[in-house]
Structure formats: structure tokens, C-alpha cells
Amino acid sequence: MIGKLERALIVILLLQNQYEAIGFVLAAKSIARFRQLDDKEFAEKYLVGTLASVLLALGATLLLKDFVV
């Protein structure tokens, strides 16, 4: 659920050309998980998951722009 919300928010921000705000979304996510990042295995999965989520949102945004414009 949270991942879907995160991707939707990133798509909306990308469509609005609010690239800086995406950094705040990712920073807030990192702050929420800060203590868990001490675990190396969790940190690796967290980083890979975050990057995959951002790439998925970017791909969705590019598709939306092609269909809308």
C-alpha cells in the first residue's frame, strides 16, 4: 500500500515538473526507516526497492505523457 502511494506521488510530482519535491519524498521515507538501515541486508533491499520504485514511477510517467500529449 505504501509503495503504491509513493509511486503515485512521484508520478504526480513528475507530471507537475516538481523534481525537487521527489527528493523530499525519498528523504521522508529514509527518515521513517532510519534505525532499520543499520542492518546491512535490510539497507541493501531498501535501496534496491527504492530505486526500482522510482524507475517504475518514471516509466509510468513517460507512458502517461505519451498518451496524454
Coordinates of C-alpha atoms in Angstrom, one line a residue:
M1 CA 0.0 0.0 0.0
I2 CA 2.7 2.5 1.0
G3 CA 4.7 1.6 -2.1
K4 CA 1.8 2.3 -4.4
L5 CA 1.2 5.6 -2.7
E6 CA 4.9 6.5 -3.0
R7 CA 4.9 5.7 -6.7
A8 CA 1.6 7.6 -7.3
L9 CA 3.0 10.7 -5.5
I10 CA 6.2 10.5 -7.6
V11 CA 4.2 10.3 -10.8
I12 CA 2.2 13.3 -9.8
L13 CA 5.3 15.3 -8.9
L14 CA 7.0 14.3 -12.2
L15 CA 3.9 15.4 -14.2
Q16 CA 3.9 18.7 -12.4
N17 CA 7.7 19.1 -13.0
Q18 CA 8.3 19.2 -9.2
Y19 CA 11.6 17.3 -9.3
E20 CA 12.9 18.7 -6.1
A21 CA 9.9 17.6 -4.2
I22 CA 10.7 14.0 -5.1
G23 CA 13.8 14.3 -3.0
F24 CA 11.7 15.3 0.0
V25 CA 9.5 12.2 -0.6
L26 CA 12.6 9.9 -0.6
A27 CA 14.1 11.7 2.4
A28 CA 10.9 11.3 4.4
K29 CA 10.9 7.6 3.5
S30 CA 14.5 7.3 4.6
I31 CA 13.9 9.1 7.9
A32 CA 11.0 6.7 8.7
R33 CA 13.3 3.7 8.2
F34 CA 16.5 5.3 9.7
R35 CA 17.0 2.8 12.6
Q36 CA 16.5 -0.2 10.3
L37 CA 19.2 1.0 7.9
D38 CA 21.8 -0.2 10.4
D39 CA 21.0 -3.8 9.2
K40 CA 23.2 -4.2 6.1
E41 CA 20.8 -6.7 4.5
F42 CA 17.8 -4.5 5.1
A43 CA 19.6 -1.4 3.8
E44 CA 20.5 -3.2 0.6
K45 CA 17.0 -4.4 0.0
Y46 CA 15.7 -0.9 0.9
L47 CA 18.0 0.8 -1.6
V48 CA 17.2 -1.6 -4.4
G49 CA 13.4 -1.4 -3.7
T50 CA 13.5 2.4 -3.6
L51 CA 15.4 2.6 -6.9
A52 CA 13.1 0.1 -8.6
S53 CA 10.1 2.0 -7.3
V54 CA 11.4 5.3 -8.7
L55 CA 12.2 3.7 -12.1
L56 CA 8.7 2.2 -12.2
A57 CA 7.2 5.6 -11.5
L58 CA 9.4 7.3 -14.1
G59 CA 8.3 4.7 -16.7
A60 CA 4.7 5.2 -15.8
T61 CA 5.1 9.0 -16.1
L62 CA 6.7 8.6 -19.6
L63 CA 3.9 6.4 -20.7
L64 CA 1.3 8.8 -19.4
K65 CA 2.9 11.8 -21.1
D66 CA 2.9 9.9 -24.4
F67 CA -0.8 9.1 -24.1
V68 CA -1.9 12.5 -22.8
V69 CA 0.1 14.7 -25.1

